[in-house]
Amino acid sequence: MHSYDSLLATVTDSRGRPIADPATGELVGHAPEHGVGHLDRAIETARAAQPEWAALGHDERARLLRAAADAVDESAEALAGIITREQGKPLNGPGSRFEAGAVSTWLRAAATTPLETEQLLDGEHGSATLDYEPVGLVGAIGPWNWPAMIATWQFAPALRMGNAVVMKPSEHTPLSVLALVEIVNRVLPPGVLTALSGDRAMGEALTAHPAFGKIMFTGSTRTGKAIVRGSAEHLPRLTLELGGNDPGIVLPDAEPEAIAEDLFWGAFINTGQTCACLKRLYVHDDVHDAVVEALADLAAKTPMGPGIDERNVLGPLTTRQQFGIVDDLVERAKAAGARVVLGGDPDRELPGNFYPTTLVTDIAPGQPLVVQEQFGPALPVVRYTDLDEAIERANALDAGLGASVWSADPERARQVAKRVAAGTVWINQHGGIHPMVPFGGIKGSGYGLEFGAEGLKAVSVPKVISG
Ligand code: NAD
């Protein structure tokens, strides 16, 4: 008996689709197979529940969201266990316990973020105010990499603003989200939050449904474009958090030993399966070898294995398909003469999707491993001598979620950061997020902001009263 068994039993359905543990191939449970009829019923229920939810007002909704955060904290260990078994990230390190902690942090932040009426004009030109009102129904479609945390980013602000939410988690990680929604719904009134387990067809049906005034989507750029097309007929507002290929630029004055650990986790958190992971690293020739050596030392010391084992802090890739993508990109780099410093030699016969932590250098800047999103633990390190050229390469792709600049001189780093095209540019760190700091991409990484007051505005409709 595991700590998560009873929670898992509330969300599985023995007639449903089997979900395999990515570390072992063993059965985790059967995910219910919801169809379009379930979507229609969830919409009906949400429509019926939303006006009363909106009428509760901000303070009461905030109180309930804080109570939901407390409920998540009470069941955090069970939720973390399900995430580890289904998605693969270890319990330990920046893994599933960390993810369950982020869920309650973001729930509390959604409850407490202030959003006041804006007085735009008040004087001889008259008066104008701007308020934000509920959209009504928000549809949310999520990915498999941080299933519970990203679901919370989507539903918590939407609920705070008085909307009802229907969610469609990834078909690879439905159980984590169904379990989270089961916990949160112990506290919320019935009908305001529903999660449906289904595949791409369910995502398409949700996208095309005129009931939704807003769709929150996190996933690949390709699917983001399909959602724009699929929703065009009824024009819901969209937040699209799409794929990234975040560059990092290490300046010649950086101290390799001092930055190595943050570089490492910037690239390898969640075994590289993070939207705003460091996915290509440009390092000045003066420090290149020392940076690569420091990263290789850390990588060799960081245990990877089944996430249920407390010793491991890196886990498997969630899907076999993702394993194949990473494997192919590294093989192509090898064939083109790049140097594999560490890793690059997966045991393809294992039942789990383990791809070893991999560093590839002496790689041409146009190699697929550099210019395509690997979404896994294989970091290409590109040597540079001319900073302008490195910035140009960093900016050359149709992606712009995050980026980072590394230097002993933060002011110098800030000057370079201004020239890098991304929604967020971090200095001497990569991927750090905060619930009060807006986060979102540009270019092929999508549009719209999450978190903070901007995130609340994004799940609302603006109302100007003028006169
Ligand atoms: P995906 O696009 O394959 O799937 C995401 C979701 O969309 C799933 O729930 C899927 O069922 C659904 N879907 C698929 N086709 C659809 C369609 N035509 N219409 C509606 N829904 C559809 O993405 P993924 O593989 O689950 O996630 C990995 C990608 O997500 C990576 O590119 C990663 O960078 C990106 N990501 C971005 C962020 C961010 O905040 N920007 C966060 C996490 C992941």
Short mmCIF file of C-alpha atoms and ligand atoms in Angstrom, two decimals:
data_model
loop_
_atom_site.label_atom_id
_atom_site.label_comp_id
_atom_site.label_asym_id
_atom_site.label_seq_id
_atom_site.Cartn_x
_atom_site.Cartn_y
_atom_site.Cartn_z
CA MET A 1 0.00 0.00 0.00
CA HIS A 2 1.44 3.39 -1.01
CA SER A 3 0.46 6.79 0.34
CA TYR A 4 -1.13 7.62 -3.02
CA ASP A 5 -3.21 4.46 -3.52
CA SER A 6 -6.49 5.75 -2.07
CA LEU A 7 -6.26 9.06 -3.98
CA LEU A 8 -5.42 7.17 -7.18
CA ALA A 9 -8.44 4.89 -6.67
CA THR A 10 -10.77 7.92 -6.71
CA VAL A 11 -9.70 8.93 -10.24
CA THR A 12 -9.09 5.66 -12.09
CA ASP A 13 -11.62 3.64 -14.02
CA SER A 14 -10.89 -0.05 -14.61
CA ARG A 15 -12.51 0.13 -18.06
CA GLY A 16 -10.30 3.05 -19.09
CA ARG A 17 -6.98 3.50 -20.86
CA PRO A 18 -3.88 2.02 -19.19
CA ILE A 19 -1.23 4.49 -18.06
CA ALA A 20 2.28 3.05 -17.76
CA ASP A 21 4.98 4.19 -15.35
CA PRO A 22 7.68 5.76 -17.56
CA ALA A 23 10.41 4.45 -15.24
CA THR A 24 9.39 0.78 -15.33
CA GLY A 25 6.62 0.24 -17.86
CA GLU A 26 4.39 -1.04 -15.02
CA LEU A 27 0.72 -0.15 -14.89
CA VAL A 28 -0.05 2.94 -12.78
CA GLY A 29 -3.82 2.85 -13.32
CA HIS A 30 -6.52 3.23 -15.96
CA ALA A 31 -7.52 6.74 -16.99
CA PRO A 32 -11.23 7.28 -17.66
CA GLU A 33 -12.05 7.81 -21.32
CA HIS A 34 -14.33 10.81 -21.47
CA GLY A 35 -16.12 11.64 -24.68
CA VAL A 36 -17.93 14.59 -26.21
CA GLY A 37 -21.03 13.76 -24.12
CA HIS A 38 -18.96 14.32 -20.97
CA LEU A 39 -17.76 17.65 -22.39
CA ASP A 40 -21.33 18.78 -23.02
CA ARG A 41 -22.37 17.80 -19.49
CA ALA A 42 -19.33 19.53 -17.94
CA ILE A 43 -20.19 22.70 -19.87
CA GLU A 44 -23.81 22.56 -18.75
CA THR A 45 -22.78 22.11 -15.11
CA ALA A 46 -20.18 24.87 -15.36
CA ARG A 47 -22.71 27.26 -16.93
CA ALA A 48 -25.15 26.57 -14.12
CA ALA A 49 -22.55 27.03 -11.37
CA GLN A 50 -20.68 30.08 -12.71
CA PRO A 51 -23.09 32.95 -11.91
CA GLU A 52 -23.29 31.99 -8.23
CA TRP A 53 -19.51 31.57 -8.09
CA ALA A 54 -19.03 35.03 -9.60
CA ALA A 55 -21.58 36.48 -7.19
CA LEU A 56 -19.56 35.26 -4.17
CA GLY A 57 -17.12 38.13 -4.80
CA HIS A 58 -13.34 38.25 -4.67
CA ASP A 59 -12.95 37.85 -0.90
CA GLU A 60 -15.03 34.70 -0.59
CA ARG A 61 -13.51 33.12 -3.71
CA ALA A 62 -10.06 33.95 -2.34
CA ARG A 63 -10.95 32.30 0.97
CA LEU A 64 -12.03 29.13 -0.86
CA LEU A 65 -8.86 29.10 -2.98
CA ARG A 66 -6.76 29.39 0.18
CA ALA A 67 -8.75 26.48 1.67
CA ALA A 68 -8.05 24.54 -1.54
CA ALA A 69 -4.32 25.26 -1.06
CA ASP A 70 -4.55 23.87 2.48
CA ALA A 71 -6.29 20.75 1.13
CA VAL A 72 -3.47 20.29 -1.40
CA ASP A 73 -0.88 20.64 1.36
CA GLU A 74 -2.65 17.95 3.39
CA SER A 75 -2.60 15.55 0.43
CA ALA A 76 0.74 16.71 -1.01
CA GLU A 77 2.56 13.43 -0.49
CA ALA A 78 -0.19 11.43 -2.21
CA LEU A 79 -0.34 13.89 -5.10
CA ALA A 80 3.46 13.82 -5.47
CA GLY A 81 3.39 10.02 -5.57
CA ILE A 82 0.90 10.00 -8.44
CA ILE A 83 2.91 12.60 -10.37
CA THR A 84 6.08 10.54 -9.96
CA ARG A 85 4.44 7.29 -11.03
CA GLU A 86 2.68 8.83 -14.03
CA GLN A 87 5.02 11.58 -15.27
CA GLY A 88 8.32 10.24 -13.97
CA LYS A 89 9.90 13.17 -12.12
CA PRO A 90 11.45 12.03 -8.83
CA LEU A 91 9.81 12.68 -5.49
CA ASN A 92 13.06 14.23 -4.39
CA GLY A 93 15.08 17.22 -5.69
CA PRO A 94 13.16 19.73 -7.81
CA GLY A 95 10.66 16.94 -8.50
CA SER A 96 7.10 15.98 -7.64
CA ARG A 97 7.10 17.18 -4.01
CA PHE A 98 8.38 20.48 -5.34
CA GLU A 99 5.56 20.42 -7.95
CA ALA A 100 2.88 19.74 -5.31
CA GLY A 101 4.33 22.63 -3.26
CA ALA A 102 4.13 24.92 -6.29
CA VAL A 103 0.45 24.01 -6.69
CA SER A 104 -0.47 25.36 -3.27
CA THR A 105 1.84 28.36 -3.67
CA TRP A 106 0.13 29.34 -6.93
CA LEU A 107 -3.33 28.74 -5.48
CA ARG A 108 -2.55 31.12 -2.60
CA ALA A 109 -1.02 33.66 -4.98
CA ALA A 110 -4.12 33.60 -7.19
CA ALA A 111 -6.18 34.22 -4.05
CA THR A 112 -4.14 37.15 -2.77
CA THR A 113 -2.98 39.04 -5.88
CA PRO A 114 -4.59 42.49 -5.74
CA LEU A 115 -6.52 43.78 -8.75
CA GLU A 116 -8.00 47.22 -8.15
CA THR A 117 -10.28 49.34 -10.31
CA GLU A 118 -8.08 51.57 -12.48
CA GLN A 119 -9.12 55.24 -12.54
CA LEU A 120 -8.02 56.26 -16.04
CA LEU A 121 -9.48 59.77 -16.15
CA ASP A 122 -10.81 61.90 -13.36
CA GLY A 123 -10.97 65.61 -14.10
CA GLU A 124 -11.91 68.14 -16.72
CA HIS A 125 -11.99 65.45 -19.45
CA GLY A 126 -14.52 63.44 -17.44
CA SER A 127 -14.16 60.14 -15.65
CA ALA A 128 -13.19 56.71 -16.91
CA THR A 129 -12.59 53.54 -14.95
CA LEU A 130 -11.34 50.12 -16.00
CA ASP A 131 -12.44 46.93 -14.28
CA TYR A 132 -11.99 43.25 -15.06
CA GLU A 133 -15.02 40.96 -15.08
CA PRO A 134 -15.38 37.20 -15.49
CA VAL A 135 -15.31 35.81 -19.02
CA GLY A 136 -17.79 33.11 -17.98
CA LEU A 137 -16.38 29.74 -18.99
CA VAL A 138 -12.65 29.14 -19.37
CA GLY A 139 -11.36 26.06 -21.19
CA ALA A 140 -7.85 24.83 -20.33
CA ILE A 141 -5.68 22.36 -22.25
CA GLY A 142 -2.46 21.20 -20.64
CA PRO A 143 0.84 19.39 -21.31
CA TRP A 144 2.47 16.39 -19.62
CA ASN A 145 5.69 17.86 -18.27
CA TRP A 146 4.45 19.67 -15.11
CA PRO A 147 0.85 18.47 -15.25
CA ALA A 148 -0.41 19.58 -11.83
CA MET A 149 1.55 22.82 -11.60
CA ILE A 150 0.60 24.04 -15.07
CA ALA A 151 -3.05 23.02 -14.54
CA THR A 152 -3.01 25.25 -11.45
CA TRP A 153 -1.51 28.14 -13.41
CA GLN A 154 -4.52 27.80 -15.68
CA PHE A 155 -7.45 27.19 -13.32
CA ALA A 156 -6.48 29.13 -10.18
CA PRO A 157 -6.49 32.67 -11.66
CA ALA A 158 -9.56 31.81 -13.76
CA LEU A 159 -11.49 30.74 -10.65
CA ARG A 160 -10.28 33.75 -8.67
CA MET A 161 -11.77 36.03 -11.35
CA GLY A 162 -15.19 34.36 -11.07
CA ASN A 163 -15.06 31.99 -14.04
CA ALA A 164 -15.94 28.30 -14.14
CA VAL A 165 -13.26 26.08 -15.71
CA VAL A 166 -13.27 22.90 -17.79
CA MET A 167 -9.82 21.34 -18.12
CA LYS A 168 -8.40 18.81 -20.56
CA PRO A 169 -5.07 17.49 -19.26
CA SER A 170 -2.59 15.72 -21.50
CA GLU A 171 -3.53 12.14 -22.37
CA HIS A 172 -0.08 11.15 -21.00
CA THR A 173 -0.70 12.57 -17.50
CA PRO A 174 -4.45 12.73 -16.83
CA LEU A 175 -4.31 11.01 -13.43
CA SER A 176 -2.16 13.73 -11.81
CA VAL A 177 -4.63 16.44 -12.86
CA LEU A 178 -7.75 14.40 -12.05
CA ALA A 179 -6.26 13.75 -8.58
CA LEU A 180 -5.49 17.45 -8.08
CA VAL A 181 -9.01 18.45 -9.14
CA GLU A 182 -10.46 15.80 -6.82
CA ILE A 183 -8.55 17.41 -3.89
CA VAL A 184 -9.47 20.99 -4.80
CA ASN A 185 -13.12 20.05 -5.29
CA ARG A 186 -13.33 18.90 -1.68
CA VAL A 187 -13.46 22.62 -0.95
CA LEU A 188 -14.96 24.34 -4.01
CA PRO A 189 -18.70 24.43 -4.78
CA PRO A 190 -19.73 21.74 -7.28
CA GLY A 191 -19.46 22.43 -10.99
CA VAL A 192 -16.97 25.31 -11.06
CA LEU A 193 -13.97 23.10 -11.87
CA THR A 194 -14.09 19.93 -13.97
CA ALA A 195 -11.26 17.90 -15.51
CA LEU A 196 -11.97 15.58 -18.42
CA SER A 197 -9.65 12.82 -19.47
CA GLY A 198 -9.32 12.58 -23.21
CA ASP A 199 -6.91 12.85 -26.08
CA ARG A 200 -6.39 15.29 -28.90
CA ALA A 201 -9.99 14.83 -30.14
CA MET A 202 -11.26 16.12 -26.78
CA GLY A 203 -8.86 19.08 -27.10
CA GLU A 204 -10.25 19.82 -30.56
CA ALA A 205 -13.85 19.58 -29.33
CA LEU A 206 -13.13 21.92 -26.43
CA THR A 207 -11.33 24.39 -28.71
CA ALA A 208 -14.22 24.51 -31.18
CA HIS A 209 -16.95 24.81 -28.54
CA PRO A 210 -18.62 28.23 -28.49
CA ALA A 211 -19.27 28.01 -24.72
CA PHE A 212 -15.74 29.12 -23.89
CA GLY A 213 -14.90 32.83 -23.80
CA LYS A 214 -11.27 32.05 -23.06
CA ILE A 215 -8.93 29.16 -23.78
CA MET A 216 -5.71 28.71 -21.86
CA PHE A 217 -3.29 26.46 -23.69
CA THR A 218 0.14 25.19 -22.74
CA GLY A 219 1.85 22.79 -25.10
CA SER A 220 3.65 22.67 -28.41
CA THR A 221 3.76 25.45 -31.00
CA ARG A 222 2.18 23.15 -33.56
CA THR A 223 -0.85 22.51 -31.35
CA GLY A 224 -1.01 26.21 -30.46
CA LYS A 225 -1.46 27.02 -34.14
CA ALA A 226 -4.17 24.32 -34.42
CA ILE A 227 -5.98 25.96 -31.51
CA VAL A 228 -5.89 29.37 -33.19
CA ARG A 229 -7.43 27.81 -36.30
CA GLY A 230 -9.90 25.61 -34.39
CA SER A 231 -11.24 28.48 -32.30
CA ALA A 232 -11.38 31.15 -35.00
CA GLU A 233 -15.10 30.75 -35.64
CA HIS A 234 -16.18 31.95 -32.20
CA LEU A 235 -13.16 34.10 -31.21
CA PRO A 236 -12.41 33.12 -27.63
CA ARG A 237 -9.57 35.00 -25.99
CA LEU A 238 -6.41 32.89 -26.04
CA THR A 239 -3.35 32.51 -23.86
CA LEU A 240 -0.81 30.38 -25.70
CA GLU A 241 2.22 29.20 -23.72
CA LEU A 242 4.08 27.25 -26.37
CA GLY A 243 7.37 25.53 -26.94
CA GLY A 244 10.69 27.21 -26.39
CA ASN A 245 14.32 26.79 -27.33
CA ASP A 246 15.85 28.96 -24.65
CA PRO A 247 19.42 30.14 -25.24
CA GLY A 248 21.96 30.91 -22.52
CA ILE A 249 24.96 33.15 -23.22
CA VAL A 250 28.00 32.85 -20.97
CA LEU A 251 30.18 35.96 -21.13
CA PRO A 252 33.99 35.68 -20.91
CA ASP A 253 34.12 37.10 -17.37
CA ALA A 254 31.79 34.44 -15.89
CA GLU A 255 33.22 32.19 -13.18
CA PRO A 256 32.60 28.61 -14.28
CA GLU A 257 32.58 27.06 -10.79
CA ALA A 258 30.21 29.74 -9.47
CA ILE A 259 27.62 29.35 -12.23
CA ALA A 260 27.84 25.61 -12.92
CA GLU A 261 25.12 24.44 -10.54
CA ASP A 262 22.55 27.00 -11.69
CA LEU A 263 23.43 26.28 -15.32
CA PHE A 264 23.01 22.58 -14.67
CA TRP A 265 19.56 22.81 -13.09
CA GLY A 266 18.53 25.47 -15.61
CA ALA A 267 19.08 22.86 -18.32
CA PHE A 268 18.26 19.57 -16.60
CA ILE A 269 15.38 20.27 -14.22
CA ASN A 270 12.66 17.65 -14.83
CA THR A 271 15.21 15.84 -17.03
CA GLY A 272 15.07 18.72 -19.50
CA GLN A 273 11.31 18.47 -19.98
CA THR A 274 10.49 22.05 -19.06
CA CYS A 275 9.21 24.75 -21.37
CA ALA A 276 11.67 27.36 -20.10
CA CYS A 277 14.70 25.08 -19.72
CA LEU A 278 18.09 26.16 -20.97
CA LYS A 279 18.13 24.30 -24.29
CA ARG A 280 21.26 25.65 -26.04
CA LEU A 281 24.27 27.20 -24.38
CA TYR A 282 26.64 29.66 -26.09
CA VAL A 283 29.92 29.89 -24.15
CA HIS A 284 32.80 32.28 -24.82
CA ASP A 285 36.01 30.57 -25.85
CA ASP A 286 37.87 31.94 -22.76
CA VAL A 287 35.71 29.92 -20.36
CA HIS A 288 34.27 27.23 -22.64
CA ASP A 289 36.40 24.30 -21.49
CA ALA A 290 36.09 25.16 -17.79
CA VAL A 291 32.30 25.52 -18.06
CA VAL A 292 31.96 22.20 -19.89
CA GLU A 293 34.17 20.48 -17.31
CA ALA A 294 32.23 21.88 -14.35
CA LEU A 295 28.91 20.86 -15.95
CA ALA A 296 30.21 17.37 -16.73
CA ASP A 297 31.39 16.94 -13.11
CA LEU A 298 27.96 17.87 -11.79
CA ALA A 299 26.13 15.74 -14.33
CA ALA A 300 28.21 12.68 -13.43
CA LYS A 301 27.35 13.17 -9.75
CA THR A 302 23.59 13.69 -10.19
CA PRO A 303 21.70 10.40 -9.84
CA MET A 304 19.09 9.43 -12.42
CA GLY A 305 16.71 6.52 -11.91
CA PRO A 306 13.14 5.63 -10.91
CA GLY A 307 11.70 8.66 -9.17
CA ILE A 308 10.03 6.67 -6.40
CA ASP A 309 13.54 5.93 -5.08
CA GLU A 310 14.51 8.84 -2.80
CA ARG A 311 18.14 8.75 -3.97
CA ASN A 312 17.30 9.88 -7.50
CA VAL A 313 16.83 13.50 -8.54
CA LEU A 314 16.59 12.98 -12.31
CA GLY A 315 14.02 10.61 -13.81
CA PRO A 316 12.97 9.10 -17.13
CA LEU A 317 11.45 10.90 -20.09
CA THR A 318 7.68 10.77 -19.78
CA THR A 319 6.99 9.24 -23.18
CA ARG A 320 8.78 6.85 -25.49
CA GLN A 321 8.18 9.33 -28.28
CA GLN A 322 10.17 12.00 -26.40
CA PHE A 323 12.96 9.49 -25.81
CA GLY A 324 13.05 8.93 -29.59
CA ILE A 325 13.25 12.68 -30.31
CA VAL A 326 16.21 13.19 -27.95
CA ASP A 327 17.96 10.03 -29.17
CA ASP A 328 17.59 11.06 -32.80
CA LEU A 329 18.87 14.61 -32.24
CA VAL A 330 21.97 13.37 -30.39
CA GLU A 331 22.68 10.66 -33.00
CA ARG A 332 22.50 13.26 -35.77
CA ALA A 333 24.91 15.53 -33.88
CA LYS A 334 27.33 12.62 -33.41
CA ALA A 335 27.13 11.70 -37.09
CA ALA A 336 27.97 15.30 -37.99
CA GLY A 337 31.15 15.16 -35.86
CA ALA A 338 30.04 16.81 -32.60
CA ARG A 339 31.80 15.68 -29.42
CA VAL A 340 29.79 13.89 -26.75
CA VAL A 341 31.42 14.85 -23.45
CA LEU A 342 29.08 12.77 -21.32
CA GLY A 343 26.08 10.50 -21.93
CA GLY A 344 24.64 10.00 -25.41
CA ASP A 345 24.61 6.23 -24.93
CA PRO A 346 21.13 5.19 -23.76
CA ASP A 347 20.27 1.57 -23.02
CA ARG A 348 17.46 1.22 -25.56
CA GLU A 349 16.43 -2.17 -24.18
CA LEU A 350 15.41 -0.87 -20.75
CA PRO A 351 11.67 -0.91 -20.01
CA GLY A 352 11.93 2.69 -18.71
CA ASN A 353 12.47 5.78 -20.89
CA PHE A 354 15.86 6.64 -19.42
CA TYR A 355 18.06 8.87 -21.53
CA PRO A 356 21.33 9.68 -19.72
CA THR A 357 22.36 13.23 -18.92
CA THR A 358 24.20 14.32 -22.06
CA LEU A 359 26.53 17.18 -22.94
CA VAL A 360 27.46 17.75 -26.56
CA THR A 361 30.08 20.25 -27.66
CA ASP A 362 32.15 21.17 -30.73
CA ILE A 363 28.77 21.24 -32.42
CA ALA A 364 27.87 23.34 -35.45
CA PRO A 365 25.42 26.13 -34.53
CA GLY A 366 22.92 24.97 -37.18
CA GLN A 367 22.77 21.35 -35.97
CA PRO A 368 19.22 20.08 -35.25
CA LEU A 369 20.15 19.48 -31.58
CA VAL A 370 20.78 23.25 -31.34
CA VAL A 371 17.97 24.67 -33.45
CA GLN A 372 15.14 22.25 -32.56
CA GLU A 373 13.56 21.88 -29.13
CA GLN A 374 14.99 18.65 -27.64
CA PHE A 375 12.81 18.69 -24.48
CA GLY A 376 15.14 16.26 -22.77
CA PRO A 377 18.49 15.87 -21.01
CA ALA A 378 20.88 16.62 -23.91
CA LEU A 379 22.45 20.08 -23.82
CA PRO A 380 24.41 21.39 -26.82
CA VAL A 381 27.25 23.77 -25.90
CA VAL A 382 28.32 26.08 -28.74
CA ARG A 383 31.67 27.89 -28.49
CA TYR A 384 31.79 31.56 -29.55
CA THR A 385 34.34 34.34 -29.76
CA ASP A 386 32.23 37.25 -31.03
CA LEU A 387 29.40 38.32 -28.68
CA ASP A 388 27.39 40.02 -31.45
CA GLU A 389 27.39 36.76 -33.35
CA ALA A 390 26.29 34.80 -30.25
CA ILE A 391 23.39 37.21 -29.68
CA GLU A 392 22.42 36.96 -33.33
CA ARG A 393 22.35 33.15 -33.07
CA ALA A 394 20.38 33.30 -29.83
CA ASN A 395 17.78 35.49 -31.54
CA ALA A 396 17.68 33.67 -34.87
CA LEU A 397 15.02 31.05 -34.05
CA ASP A 398 11.25 31.34 -34.10
CA ALA A 399 11.03 30.86 -30.32
CA GLY A 400 11.19 33.38 -27.52
CA LEU A 401 10.08 32.02 -24.17
CA GLY A 402 13.14 32.48 -21.95
CA ALA A 403 16.85 33.20 -22.22
CA SER A 404 19.73 33.85 -19.85
CA VAL A 405 22.99 35.78 -19.65
CA TRP A 406 25.79 34.73 -17.30
CA SER A 407 28.50 37.13 -16.11
CA ALA A 408 30.40 38.23 -13.01
CA ASP A 409 29.20 41.75 -13.83
CA PRO A 410 25.38 41.94 -13.54
CA GLU A 411 25.23 45.37 -15.22
CA ARG A 412 27.11 44.06 -18.25
CA ALA A 413 24.77 41.07 -18.30
CA ARG A 414 21.76 43.41 -18.18
CA GLN A 415 23.03 45.29 -21.26
CA VAL A 416 23.30 42.00 -23.15
CA ALA A 417 19.89 40.87 -21.81
CA LYS A 418 18.28 43.93 -23.43
CA ARG A 419 19.47 42.66 -26.82
CA VAL A 420 18.11 39.12 -26.42
CA ALA A 421 14.59 38.49 -27.77
CA ALA A 422 12.55 36.52 -25.21
CA GLY A 423 9.62 37.00 -22.85
CA THR A 424 11.97 36.64 -19.87
CA VAL A 425 15.75 37.04 -19.81
CA TRP A 426 17.32 35.81 -16.58
CA ILE A 427 20.70 36.91 -15.28
CA ASN A 428 22.92 34.25 -13.69
CA GLN A 429 19.97 31.86 -13.41
CA HIS A 430 17.58 30.20 -15.83
CA GLY A 431 13.92 29.33 -15.48
CA GLY A 432 13.20 30.85 -12.06
CA ILE A 433 9.55 31.88 -11.86
CA HIS A 434 7.55 33.72 -9.22
CA PRO A 435 3.75 33.89 -8.90
CA MET A 436 3.82 37.70 -8.87
CA VAL A 437 6.07 38.10 -11.91
CA PRO A 438 4.34 37.77 -15.30
CA PHE A 439 5.58 34.96 -17.53
CA GLY A 440 4.92 34.45 -21.23
CA GLY A 441 6.56 34.04 -24.59
CA ILE A 442 7.04 35.94 -27.82
CA LYS A 443 7.39 34.78 -31.46
CA GLY A 444 6.71 31.04 -31.88
CA SER A 445 6.52 30.64 -28.09
CA GLY A 446 3.06 32.18 -28.11
CA TYR A 447 1.32 35.14 -26.52
CA GLY A 448 -0.42 36.20 -23.36
CA LEU A 449 0.89 36.46 -19.81
CA GLU A 450 0.36 34.26 -16.78
CA PHE A 451 0.92 35.14 -13.07
CA GLY A 452 0.48 38.35 -11.12
CA ALA A 453 -2.14 40.98 -11.91
CA GLU A 454 -1.45 40.53 -15.65
CA GLY A 455 -2.39 36.88 -15.31
CA LEU A 456 -5.70 37.78 -13.65
CA LYS A 457 -6.49 40.29 -16.40
CA ALA A 458 -5.82 37.58 -18.99
CA VAL A 459 -8.70 35.42 -17.70
CA SER A 460 -11.16 38.32 -17.59
CA VAL A 461 -12.89 40.74 -19.90
CA PRO A 462 -12.14 44.44 -19.53
CA LYS A 463 -14.99 46.85 -18.73
CA VAL A 464 -14.54 50.57 -19.16
CA ILE A 465 -17.13 52.88 -17.64
CA SER A 466 -16.77 56.35 -19.03
CA GLY A 467 -18.73 59.54 -18.50
P1 NAD B 1 1.16 18.97 -27.19
O1 NAD B 1 0.95 20.21 -27.96
O2 NAD B 1 1.45 17.73 -27.91
O3 NAD B 1 -0.11 18.64 -26.28
C1 NAD B 1 -0.61 19.59 -25.36
C2 NAD B 1 -2.10 19.35 -25.17
O4 NAD B 1 -2.80 19.70 -26.35
C3 NAD B 1 -2.49 17.92 -24.84
O5 NAD B 1 -3.46 17.97 -23.81
C4 NAD B 1 -3.09 17.41 -26.14
O6 NAD B 1 -4.05 16.39 -25.98
C5 NAD B 1 -3.73 18.66 -26.68
N1 NAD B 1 -3.92 18.69 -28.14
C6 NAD B 1 -3.19 18.07 -29.09
N2 NAD B 1 -3.64 18.40 -30.33
C7 NAD B 1 -4.66 19.27 -30.14
C8 NAD B 1 -5.52 20.00 -31.02
N3 NAD B 1 -5.40 19.89 -32.34
N4 NAD B 1 -6.44 20.82 -30.46
C9 NAD B 1 -6.56 20.97 -29.12
N5 NAD B 1 -5.78 20.30 -28.25
C10 NAD B 1 -4.84 19.45 -28.75
O7 NAD B 1 2.30 19.35 -26.15
P2 NAD B 1 3.05 18.40 -25.11
O8 NAD B 1 3.91 17.47 -25.90
O9 NAD B 1 2.08 17.85 -24.12
O10 NAD B 1 3.96 19.44 -24.31
C11 NAD B 1 5.28 19.70 -24.67
C12 NAD B 1 5.39 21.07 -25.31
O11 NAD B 1 4.77 22.04 -24.47
C13 NAD B 1 6.79 21.53 -25.49
O12 NAD B 1 6.94 22.14 -26.74
C14 NAD B 1 6.97 22.57 -24.38
O13 NAD B 1 7.97 23.51 -24.65
C15 NAD B 1 5.61 23.16 -24.31
N6 NAD B 1 5.38 23.74 -22.99
C16 NAD B 1 5.28 25.11 -22.90
C17 NAD B 1 5.11 25.70 -21.67
C18 NAD B 1 5.02 27.20 -21.53
O14 NAD B 1 4.69 27.68 -20.45
N7 NAD B 1 5.30 27.94 -22.56
C19 NAD B 1 5.01 24.91 -20.52
C20 NAD B 1 5.10 23.52 -20.66
C21 NAD B 1 5.27 22.96 -21.92
#
